[in-house]
mmCIF file of C-alpha atoms in Angstrom:
data_model
loop_
_atom_site.group_PDB
_atom_site.id
_atom_site.type_symbol
_atom_site.label_atom_id
_atom_site.label_comp_id
_atom_site.label_asym_id
_atom_site.label_seq_id
_atom_site.Cartn_x
_atom_site.Cartn_y
_atom_site.Cartn_z
ATOM 1 C CA MET A 1 2.154 -7.053 -19.395
ATOM 2 C CA GLY A 2 5.450 -5.550 -20.500
ATOM 3 C CA VAL A 3 7.272 -4.586 -17.334
ATOM 4 C CA THR A 4 10.665 -5.338 -18.825
ATOM 5 C CA LYS A 5 13.971 -3.585 -18.975
ATOM 6 C CA THR A 6 13.321 -3.292 -22.665
ATOM 7 C CA GLY A 7 10.212 -1.251 -22.016
ATOM 8 C CA THR A 8 11.836 1.013 -19.465
ATOM 9 C CA LEU A 9 14.925 1.777 -21.526
ATOM 10 C CA LEU A 10 12.977 2.203 -24.739
ATOM 11 C CA LEU A 11 10.950 4.868 -22.968
ATOM 12 C CA SER A 12 14.209 6.337 -21.684
ATOM 13 C CA SER A 13 15.481 6.741 -25.237
ATOM 14 C CA MET A 14 12.172 8.189 -26.400
ATOM 15 C CA LEU A 15 11.967 10.740 -23.630
ATOM 16 C CA VAL A 16 15.322 12.330 -24.454
ATOM 17 C CA ILE A 17 14.125 13.017 -27.973
ATOM 18 C CA ALA A 18 10.769 14.257 -26.717
ATOM 19 C CA LEU A 19 12.246 16.442 -24.008
ATOM 20 C CA ALA A 20 15.183 17.942 -25.874
ATOM 21 C CA GLY A 21 13.244 21.126 -26.545
ATOM 22 C CA CYS A 22 11.524 21.334 -23.157
ATOM 23 C CA GLY A 23 14.405 21.856 -20.770
ATOM 24 C CA GLY A 24 14.877 24.723 -18.383
ATOM 25 C CA GLY A 25 17.757 25.856 -16.251
ATOM 26 C CA ASN A 26 19.515 23.558 -13.821
ATOM 27 C CA SER A 27 19.125 24.941 -10.332
ATOM 28 C CA ASN A 28 21.044 22.922 -7.772
ATOM 29 C CA THR A 29 18.642 21.155 -5.461
ATOM 30 C CA GLY A 30 21.402 19.445 -3.517
ATOM 31 C CA ASN A 31 21.396 15.971 -2.003
ATOM 32 C CA ALA A 32 20.771 16.473 1.645
ATOM 33 C CA GLY A 33 20.411 14.761 4.792
ATOM 34 C CA ALA A 34 21.615 12.304 7.323
ATOM 35 C CA SER A 35 20.221 8.819 7.249
ATOM 36 C CA ALA A 36 17.554 7.780 9.710
ATOM 37 C CA PRO A 37 16.481 4.386 11.047
ATOM 38 C CA ALA A 38 13.643 2.483 9.424
ATOM 39 C CA ALA A 39 10.158 2.657 10.840
ATOM 40 C CA GLY A 40 8.883 -0.151 13.012
ATOM 41 C CA ASN A 41 6.878 -3.045 11.671
ATOM 42 C CA SER A 42 3.315 -2.082 10.756
ATOM 43 C CA THR A 43 0.739 -4.820 10.757
ATOM 44 C CA ALA A 44 -2.410 -2.726 10.667
ATOM 45 C CA ALA A 45 -3.797 -0.808 7.729
ATOM 46 C CA PRO A 46 -5.224 2.313 9.348
ATOM 47 C CA GLU A 47 -7.439 4.417 7.173
ATOM 48 C CA ALA A 48 -7.708 8.162 7.329
ATOM 49 C CA THR A 49 -10.799 9.621 8.946
ATOM 50 C CA ALA A 50 -12.500 12.922 8.291
ATOM 51 C CA THR A 51 -10.674 14.409 11.248
ATOM 52 C CA ASP A 52 -7.259 13.171 10.080
ATOM 53 C CA ALA A 53 -7.195 15.086 6.809
ATOM 54 C CA PRO A 54 -7.715 18.735 5.925
ATOM 55 C CA GLU A 55 -11.151 19.621 4.576
ATOM 56 C CA GLU A 56 -9.794 20.611 1.171
ATOM 57 C CA LEU A 57 -7.260 18.289 -0.430
ATOM 58 C CA ILE A 58 -4.630 19.481 -2.902
ATOM 59 C CA PRO A 59 -4.994 17.648 -6.236
ATOM 60 C CA VAL A 60 -1.796 15.889 -7.256
ATOM 61 C CA LYS A 61 -1.055 13.640 -10.233
ATOM 62 C CA ILE A 62 1.690 11.017 -10.494
ATOM 63 C CA ALA A 63 2.495 9.432 -13.851
ATOM 64 C CA LEU A 64 3.688 5.828 -13.857
ATOM 65 C CA ASP A 65 6.514 4.670 -16.087
ATOM 66 C CA TRP A 66 4.518 1.746 -17.461
ATOM 67 C CA THR A 67 1.413 -0.256 -16.658
ATOM 68 C CA PRO A 68 0.784 -0.797 -12.906
ATOM 69 C CA ASN A 69 2.924 -3.434 -11.235
ATOM 70 C CA THR A 70 4.628 -4.151 -7.927
ATOM 71 C CA ASN A 71 7.205 -1.411 -8.460
ATOM 72 C CA HIS A 72 4.241 0.879 -7.780
ATOM 73 C CA THR A 73 2.640 -0.865 -4.793
ATOM 74 C CA GLY A 74 3.664 1.795 -2.281
ATOM 75 C CA LEU A 75 1.820 4.448 -4.276
ATOM 76 C CA TYR A 76 -1.384 2.440 -4.337
ATOM 77 C CA ALA A 77 -1.039 1.606 -0.634
ATOM 78 C CA ALA A 78 -0.586 5.286 0.213
ATOM 79 C CA LYS A 79 -3.683 6.171 -1.812
ATOM 80 C CA GLU A 80 -5.994 3.326 -0.823
ATOM 81 C CA LEU A 81 -5.083 3.346 2.885
ATOM 82 C CA GLY A 82 -5.582 7.098 3.178
ATOM 83 C CA TYR A 83 -1.976 8.156 3.738
ATOM 84 C CA TYR A 84 -2.106 10.810 1.017
ATOM 85 C CA ALA A 85 -5.361 12.195 2.381
ATOM 86 C CA GLU A 86 -3.788 12.411 5.831
ATOM 87 C CA GLU A 87 -1.167 14.709 4.301
ATOM 88 C CA GLY A 88 -3.789 16.867 2.596
ATOM 89 C CA LEU A 89 -3.332 15.415 -0.890
ATOM 90 C CA ASP A 90 -5.816 14.021 -3.403
ATOM 91 C CA VAL A 91 -3.503 11.857 -5.527
ATOM 92 C CA GLU A 92 -4.400 10.532 -8.961
ATOM 93 C CA ILE A 93 -2.205 7.714 -10.307
ATOM 94 C CA VAL A 94 -2.118 7.680 -14.110
ATOM 95 C CA GLN A 95 -0.359 5.705 -16.804
ATOM 96 C CA PRO A 96 2.011 7.651 -19.044
ATOM 97 C CA GLY A 97 0.938 9.081 -22.334
ATOM 98 C CA ALA A 98 2.788 8.429 -25.577
ATOM 99 C CA ALA A 99 5.488 10.936 -24.648
ATOM 100 C CA GLY A 100 6.211 9.260 -21.304
ATOM 101 C CA SER A 101 6.084 10.232 -17.650
ATOM 102 C CA ASP A 102 9.169 12.463 -17.753
ATOM 103 C CA THR A 103 7.582 14.708 -20.345
ATOM 104 C CA MET A 104 4.394 14.880 -18.262
ATOM 105 C CA VAL A 105 6.356 15.992 -15.203
ATOM 106 C CA THR A 106 8.487 18.485 -17.121
ATOM 107 C CA SER A 107 5.450 20.066 -18.750
ATOM 108 C CA GLY A 108 3.566 20.270 -15.448
ATOM 109 C CA GLU A 109 0.846 17.849 -16.564
ATOM 110 C CA ALA A 110 1.861 15.704 -13.573
ATOM 111 C CA GLN A 111 3.585 16.904 -10.429
ATOM 112 C CA PHE A 112 5.398 13.597 -9.929
ATOM 113 C CA GLY A 113 6.470 10.661 -12.039
ATOM 114 C CA ILE A 114 8.284 7.363 -12.101
ATOM 115 C CA SER A 115 11.418 7.124 -14.175
ATOM 116 C CA ALA A 116 14.845 5.478 -13.980
ATOM 117 C CA GLN A 117 18.410 6.617 -13.433
ATOM 118 C CA GLU A 118 19.280 5.917 -17.083
ATOM 119 C CA ALA A 119 16.500 8.223 -18.240
ATOM 120 C CA LEU A 120 17.324 11.066 -15.849
ATOM 121 C CA THR A 121 21.011 10.869 -16.704
ATOM 122 C CA LEU A 122 20.191 11.440 -20.366
ATOM 123 C CA ALA A 123 17.511 14.020 -19.631
ATOM 124 C CA ARG A 124 19.665 16.174 -17.351
ATOM 125 C CA LEU A 125 22.342 16.338 -20.030
ATOM 126 C CA GLN A 126 19.653 17.803 -22.296
ATOM 127 C CA ASP A 127 19.018 20.465 -19.602
ATOM 128 C CA VAL A 128 15.664 18.920 -18.735
ATOM 129 C CA PRO A 129 14.859 20.138 -15.171
ATOM 130 C CA LEU A 130 13.858 16.816 -13.599
ATOM 131 C CA VAL A 131 15.045 15.707 -10.158
ATOM 132 C CA SER A 132 14.984 12.261 -8.581
ATOM 133 C CA ILE A 133 13.512 12.511 -5.080
ATOM 134 C CA ALA A 134 13.540 8.834 -4.026
ATOM 135 C CA ALA A 135 14.849 5.458 -5.129
ATOM 136 C CA ILE A 136 11.918 3.048 -5.239
ATOM 137 C CA ILE A 137 14.213 -0.001 -5.217
ATOM 138 C CA GLN A 138 17.624 0.248 -3.634
ATOM 139 C CA HIS A 139 19.533 -2.031 -6.031
ATOM 140 C CA ASN A 140 19.159 -2.876 -9.700
ATOM 141 C CA THR A 141 16.953 -5.972 -10.002
ATOM 142 C CA SER A 142 17.324 -6.221 -13.780
ATOM 143 C CA GLY A 143 19.560 -8.437 -15.832
ATOM 144 C CA PHE A 144 19.894 -10.746 -18.806
ATOM 145 C CA ALA A 145 17.575 -13.754 -18.669
ATOM 146 C CA ALA A 146 17.358 -16.931 -20.732
ATOM 147 C CA PRO A 147 15.367 -20.160 -20.569
ATOM 148 C CA LYS A 148 17.356 -22.893 -18.839
ATOM 149 C CA ASP A 149 17.657 -24.930 -22.025
ATOM 150 C CA ARG A 150 19.807 -22.208 -23.657
ATOM 151 C CA ASN A 151 22.585 -23.013 -21.184
ATOM 152 C CA ILE A 152 23.544 -19.388 -20.527
ATOM 153 C CA LYS A 153 25.225 -19.634 -17.140
ATOM 154 C CA THR A 154 27.834 -16.868 -17.433
ATOM 155 C CA PRO A 155 28.221 -13.726 -19.562
ATOM 156 C CA LYS A 156 30.720 -15.539 -21.810
ATOM 157 C CA ASP A 157 27.890 -17.896 -22.764
ATOM 158 C CA PHE A 158 26.273 -15.005 -24.641
ATOM 159 C CA GLU A 159 28.684 -15.789 -27.477
ATOM 160 C CA GLY A 160 26.911 -17.485 -30.372
ATOM 161 C CA LYS A 161 23.480 -16.680 -28.915
ATOM 162 C CA THR A 162 20.755 -14.300 -30.112
ATOM 163 C CA TYR A 163 19.806 -11.336 -27.930
ATOM 164 C CA GLY A 164 16.431 -9.649 -28.283
ATOM 165 C CA GLY A 165 16.388 -5.953 -27.497
ATOM 166 C CA TRP A 166 15.299 -2.550 -28.772
ATOM 167 C CA GLY A 167 18.402 -1.270 -30.581
ATOM 168 C CA SER A 168 20.005 1.015 -27.986
ATOM 169 C CA PRO A 169 23.805 1.334 -27.705
ATOM 170 C CA ALA A 170 23.345 0.978 -23.927
ATOM 171 C CA GLU A 171 22.382 -2.671 -24.396
ATOM 172 C CA GLN A 172 25.581 -3.687 -26.108
ATOM 173 C CA ALA A 173 27.576 -1.539 -23.672
ATOM 174 C CA ALA A 174 26.042 -3.344 -20.683
ATOM 175 C CA MET A 175 26.635 -6.698 -22.337
ATOM 176 C CA LYS A 176 30.246 -5.796 -23.036
ATOM 177 C CA ALA A 177 30.752 -4.570 -19.455
ATOM 178 C CA ILE A 178 29.909 -7.973 -18.012
ATOM 179 C CA MET A 179 31.464 -10.056 -20.808
ATOM 180 C CA ASP A 180 34.898 -8.404 -20.923
ATOM 181 C CA PRO A 181 36.050 -9.556 -17.446
ATOM 182 C CA GLU A 182 35.326 -13.151 -18.527
ATOM 183 C CA SER A 183 37.131 -12.785 -21.873
ATOM 184 C CA GLY A 184 33.826 -12.813 -23.710
ATOM 185 C CA ASP A 185 33.500 -11.216 -27.143
ATOM 186 C CA VAL A 186 30.345 -9.123 -27.508
ATOM 187 C CA SER A 187 30.793 -9.058 -31.294
ATOM 188 C CA LYS A 188 29.897 -12.766 -31.302
ATOM 189 C CA VAL A 189 26.395 -12.021 -29.978
ATOM 190 C CA LYS A 190 23.657 -11.698 -32.592
ATOM 191 C CA LEU A 191 21.473 -8.674 -31.840
ATOM 192 C CA VAL A 192 17.808 -8.689 -32.884
ATOM 193 C CA ASN A 193 15.399 -5.791 -32.391
ATOM 194 C CA ILE A 194 12.178 -7.234 -30.957
ATOM 195 C CA GLY A 195 10.714 -3.948 -29.703
ATOM 196 C CA GLU A 196 7.987 -4.627 -27.158
ATOM 197 C CA ALA A 197 7.399 -8.263 -28.083
ATOM 198 C CA ASP A 198 6.402 -10.505 -25.183
ATOM 199 C CA PHE A 199 9.455 -12.132 -23.606
ATOM 200 C CA PHE A 200 7.911 -15.591 -23.377
ATOM 201 C CA THR A 201 6.802 -15.526 -27.002
ATOM 202 C CA ALA A 202 10.122 -14.158 -28.230
ATOM 203 C CA VAL A 203 12.300 -16.799 -26.548
ATOM 204 C CA LYS A 204 10.169 -19.537 -28.066
ATOM 205 C CA ARG A 205 10.373 -17.970 -31.509
ATOM 206 C CA ASP A 206 13.600 -16.189 -32.409
ATOM 207 C CA ILE A 207 15.842 -15.172 -29.475
ATOM 208 C CA ASP A 208 17.828 -16.833 -26.699
ATOM 209 C CA PHE A 209 17.901 -14.113 -24.043
ATOM 210 C CA ALA A 210 16.704 -10.606 -23.180
ATOM 211 C CA TRP A 211 16.999 -7.867 -20.534
ATOM 212 C CA ILE A 212 14.243 -8.104 -17.892
ATOM 213 C CA PHE A 213 13.216 -7.097 -14.387
ATOM 214 C CA TYR A 214 13.125 -10.312 -12.383
ATOM 215 C CA ALA A 215 10.439 -9.053 -9.986
ATOM 216 C CA TRP A 216 7.846 -9.316 -12.732
ATOM 217 C CA THR A 217 9.000 -11.322 -15.762
ATOM 218 C CA GLY A 218 11.246 -13.614 -13.727
ATOM 219 C CA VAL A 219 8.558 -14.312 -11.147
ATOM 220 C CA GLU A 220 6.054 -14.869 -13.943
ATOM 221 C CA ALA A 221 8.432 -17.451 -15.427
ATOM 222 C CA GLU A 222 8.452 -19.273 -12.099
ATOM 223 C CA LEU A 223 4.657 -19.341 -12.023
ATOM 224 C CA ARG A 224 4.560 -20.612 -15.596
ATOM 225 C CA GLY A 225 6.969 -23.432 -14.764
ATOM 226 C CA GLU A 226 9.478 -21.978 -17.237
ATOM 227 C CA PRO A 227 12.587 -21.382 -15.080
ATOM 228 C CA LEU A 228 15.236 -18.925 -16.223
ATOM 229 C CA ASP A 229 18.946 -18.453 -15.852
ATOM 230 C CA MET A 230 19.223 -14.854 -14.614
ATOM 231 C CA LEU A 231 22.431 -12.851 -14.771
ATOM 232 C CA TYR A 232 21.890 -9.726 -12.663
ATOM 233 C CA LEU A 233 23.869 -6.740 -13.926
ATOM 234 C CA LYS A 234 24.853 -5.645 -10.429
ATOM 235 C CA ASP A 235 26.561 -8.990 -9.783
ATOM 236 C CA TYR A 236 29.031 -8.451 -12.614
ATOM 237 C CA ALA A 237 29.574 -4.695 -12.906
ATOM 238 C CA PRO A 238 29.213 -2.281 -9.950
ATOM 239 C CA GLN A 239 28.588 0.685 -12.252
ATOM 240 C CA LEU A 240 25.413 -1.076 -13.405
ATOM 241 C CA ASP A 241 23.959 -1.242 -9.898
ATOM 242 C CA TYR A 242 21.978 1.938 -10.440
ATOM 243 C CA TYR A 243 18.551 3.130 -9.285
ATOM 244 C CA THR A 244 15.653 1.849 -11.341
ATOM 245 C CA PRO A 245 12.928 2.962 -10.879
ATOM 246 C CA VAL A 246 12.993 6.343 -9.139
ATOM 247 C CA LEU A 247 10.401 8.946 -8.141
ATOM 248 C CA THR A 248 10.800 12.285 -9.887
ATOM 249 C CA THR A 249 9.525 15.818 -9.788
ATOM 250 C CA SER A 250 10.486 19.042 -11.519
ATOM 251 C CA GLU A 251 12.770 21.803 -10.298
ATOM 252 C CA LYS A 252 9.787 24.120 -10.661
ATOM 253 C CA GLU A 253 7.651 21.990 -8.316
ATOM 254 C CA ILE A 254 10.452 21.944 -5.757
ATOM 255 C CA ALA A 255 10.908 25.720 -5.959
ATOM 256 C CA GLU A 256 7.215 26.643 -5.898
ATOM 257 C CA HIS A 257 5.621 23.878 -3.804
ATOM 258 C CA PRO A 258 8.230 22.298 -1.521
ATOM 259 C CA GLU A 259 5.565 21.548 1.090
ATOM 260 C CA VAL A 260 3.641 19.434 -1.458
ATOM 261 C CA VAL A 261 6.799 17.515 -2.356
ATOM 262 C CA LYS A 262 7.480 16.882 1.314
ATOM 263 C CA ALA A 263 3.907 15.792 2.034
ATOM 264 C CA PHE A 264 3.843 13.522 -1.014
ATOM 265 C CA LEU A 265 7.065 11.812 -0.011
ATOM 266 C CA LYS A 266 5.973 11.432 3.606
ATOM 267 C CA ALA A 267 2.841 9.551 2.566
ATOM 268 C CA THR A 268 4.622 7.613 -0.186
ATOM 269 C CA THR A 269 7.304 6.499 2.251
ATOM 270 C CA LYS A 270 4.571 5.252 4.552
ATOM 271 C CA GLY A 271 3.009 3.371 1.645
ATOM 272 C CA TYR A 272 6.240 1.619 0.720
ATOM 273 C CA GLN A 273 6.982 0.833 4.359
ATOM 274 C CA TYR A 274 3.560 -0.801 4.520
ATOM 275 C CA ALA A 275 4.464 -2.887 1.446
ATOM 276 C CA ILE A 276 7.806 -3.819 3.046
ATOM 277 C CA ASP A 277 6.198 -4.920 6.299
ATOM 278 C CA ASN A 278 3.030 -6.485 4.854
ATOM 279 C CA PRO A 279 3.691 -7.974 1.399
ATOM 280 C CA GLU A 280 0.558 -10.143 1.290
ATOM 281 C CA GLU A 281 -1.763 -7.354 2.385
ATOM 282 C CA ALA A 282 -0.019 -4.912 0.050
ATOM 283 C CA ALA A 283 -0.497 -7.330 -2.850
ATOM 284 C CA THR A 284 -4.211 -7.378 -2.083
ATOM 285 C CA VAL A 285 -4.296 -3.567 -2.081
ATOM 286 C CA LEU A 286 -2.669 -3.464 -5.540
ATOM 287 C CA SER A 287 -4.865 -6.237 -6.953
ATOM 288 C CA ASP A 288 -8.032 -4.556 -5.664
ATOM 289 C CA ALA A 289 -6.972 -1.190 -7.083
ATOM 290 C CA VAL A 290 -5.975 -2.677 -10.461
ATOM 291 C CA PRO A 291 -8.263 -5.694 -10.932
ATOM 292 C CA GLU A 292 -6.978 -6.482 -14.437
ATOM 293 C CA LEU A 293 -3.694 -7.721 -12.927
ATOM 294 C CA ASP A 294 -3.200 -11.435 -12.253
ATOM 295 C CA PRO A 295 -3.516 -11.655 -8.441
ATOM 296 C CA LYS A 296 -1.271 -14.744 -8.268
ATOM 297 C CA LEU A 297 1.498 -12.909 -10.096
ATOM 298 C CA VAL A 298 1.002 -9.788 -7.975
ATOM 299 C CA LEU A 299 1.267 -11.791 -4.753
ATOM 300 C CA ALA A 300 4.338 -13.766 -5.823
ATOM 301 C CA SER A 301 6.029 -10.656 -7.189
ATOM 302 C CA GLN A 302 5.245 -8.670 -4.040
ATOM 303 C CA LYS A 303 6.743 -11.327 -1.778
ATOM 304 C CA TRP A 304 9.901 -11.314 -3.881
ATOM 305 C CA LEU A 305 10.189 -7.540 -4.168
ATOM 306 C CA SER A 306 9.118 -6.226 -0.750
ATOM 307 C CA PRO A 307 12.482 -6.864 0.982
ATOM 308 C CA LYS A 308 14.288 -5.174 -1.894
ATOM 309 C CA TYR A 309 12.581 -1.777 -1.708
ATOM 310 C CA LYS A 310 14.804 -0.642 1.158
ATOM 311 C CA ASP A 311 17.314 -3.484 1.253
ATOM 312 C CA ASP A 312 20.535 -2.286 2.939
ATOM 313 C CA ALA A 313 19.716 1.443 2.925
ATOM 314 C CA ALA A 314 19.230 3.349 6.169
ATOM 315 C CA ARG A 315 15.719 4.336 5.036
ATOM 316 C CA TRP A 316 13.469 3.744 2.064
ATOM 317 C CA GLY A 317 14.171 6.059 -0.853
ATOM 318 C CA GLU A 318 17.719 7.043 0.153
ATOM 319 C CA GLN A 319 20.029 7.799 -2.786
ATOM 320 C CA LYS A 320 23.818 7.964 -2.872
ATOM 321 C CA LEU A 321 25.956 10.298 -4.940
ATOM 322 C CA GLU A 322 28.388 7.555 -5.945
ATOM 323 C CA ILE A 323 25.599 5.502 -7.519
ATOM 324 C CA TRP A 324 24.597 8.395 -9.773
ATOM 325 C CA LYS A 325 28.187 9.309 -10.522
ATOM 326 C CA ASN A 326 29.449 5.779 -11.229
ATOM 327 C CA TYR A 327 26.845 5.067 -13.888
ATOM 328 C CA ALA A 328 27.207 8.456 -15.619
ATOM 329 C CA ASP A 329 31.007 8.320 -15.560
ATOM 330 C CA TRP A 330 30.900 4.843 -17.090
ATOM 331 C CA MET A 331 28.544 6.001 -19.862
ATOM 332 C CA TYR A 332 30.708 9.076 -20.491
ATOM 333 C CA GLY A 333 33.828 6.917 -20.671
ATOM 334 C CA LEU A 334 32.163 4.856 -23.389
ATOM 335 C CA LYS A 335 31.313 8.076 -25.275
ATOM 336 C CA LEU A 336 27.613 7.354 -24.876
ATOM 337 C CA LEU A 337 27.230 10.740 -23.151
ATOM 338 C CA ASP A 338 28.405 14.026 -24.654
ATOM 339 C CA LYS A 339 29.584 15.452 -21.337
ATOM 340 C CA PRO A 340 29.909 14.492 -17.665
ATOM 341 C CA LEU A 341 26.785 14.549 -15.513
ATOM 342 C CA ASP A 342 26.370 17.037 -12.676
ATOM 343 C CA ALA A 343 25.226 14.226 -10.419
ATOM 344 C CA GLU A 344 24.680 16.381 -7.321
ATOM 345 C CA SER A 345 21.921 18.388 -9.005
ATOM 346 C CA THR A 346 20.202 15.307 -10.429
ATOM 347 C CA PHE A 347 18.841 13.928 -7.153
ATOM 348 C CA THR A 348 18.011 14.961 -3.610
ATOM 349 C CA ASN A 349 17.270 13.242 -0.309
ATOM 350 C CA GLU A 350 16.023 16.535 1.135
ATOM 351 C CA PHE A 351 12.325 15.657 1.126
ATOM 352 C CA LEU A 352 12.531 12.140 2.561
ATOM 353 C CA PRO A 353 11.018 12.035 6.039
ATOM 354 C CA GLU A 354 13.329 11.596 8.992
ATOM 355 C CA GLY A 355 12.840 8.634 11.300
ATOM 356 C CA GLN A 356 11.487 6.297 8.610
#
């Protein structure tokens, strides 16, 4: 399945085109809140009872950014273990339509969605009223990956090699950002548009390296016995340590139903904390909910990813202004954005539960 950086950023590019005519005003939602300590270790999987939840549940839809994978485990845990029901919500998890999750949230087809900082940065500059309400993973786990036999050990080794991507200027900009400090010349990299071609097929056929999320494609490579050299973006350029993926909602949802946003995030936080504390059990929850997934890959991916959901943050989901600002300022400096981003209105920590 295509849980790659290629897929995420291709959707990011598509959504800006799709959403350009859908935007509303930019009301400032702020980015609130003091940090709070993480919740204690949870080993049980309590299920909601009839007395735990209200008699009538509020229907809520969340649109994924791609096909289900371990980026989404906390959502499935919150649903399957009854955490959403405990908060009075009947949550439906859906895959995005052709227009993408951001369009679904903006139009009101879904109250919540999964996106990425790159996508929201572009969308907000088109006056699309989306807001990031939680960082699903605290640090960027994506990077450029190549089979070991290509001997790509540093960014300078990209020279003379063939990169498979989707034709966005952001790709070459990211490559340049990590090559320049090592005196690498990005013009010596051959760029090939492979669209959504399978990574493992593409590197055997016509490319040397691509942009992936290690938690899925990298872990799959390990299971296949096809080890990769992985150059994480965050290790070479701090401005590329951005939030991907993130949970989103609309300014309208925040203004009209703040109690639903708060309840959704309370249960979702509990779901991700369960996945942090219980990776094996959480993998089983995801595999049972989405039986078409390879359970061996889900388990291995979950073990790798669970510690990275919260990582060094004070609580799961916490977002920092400098992370949003650094990436947008870098893109603006490269003239890939038409104007600076109002980063403070793009995200909020206001609805994250205290004491998690």
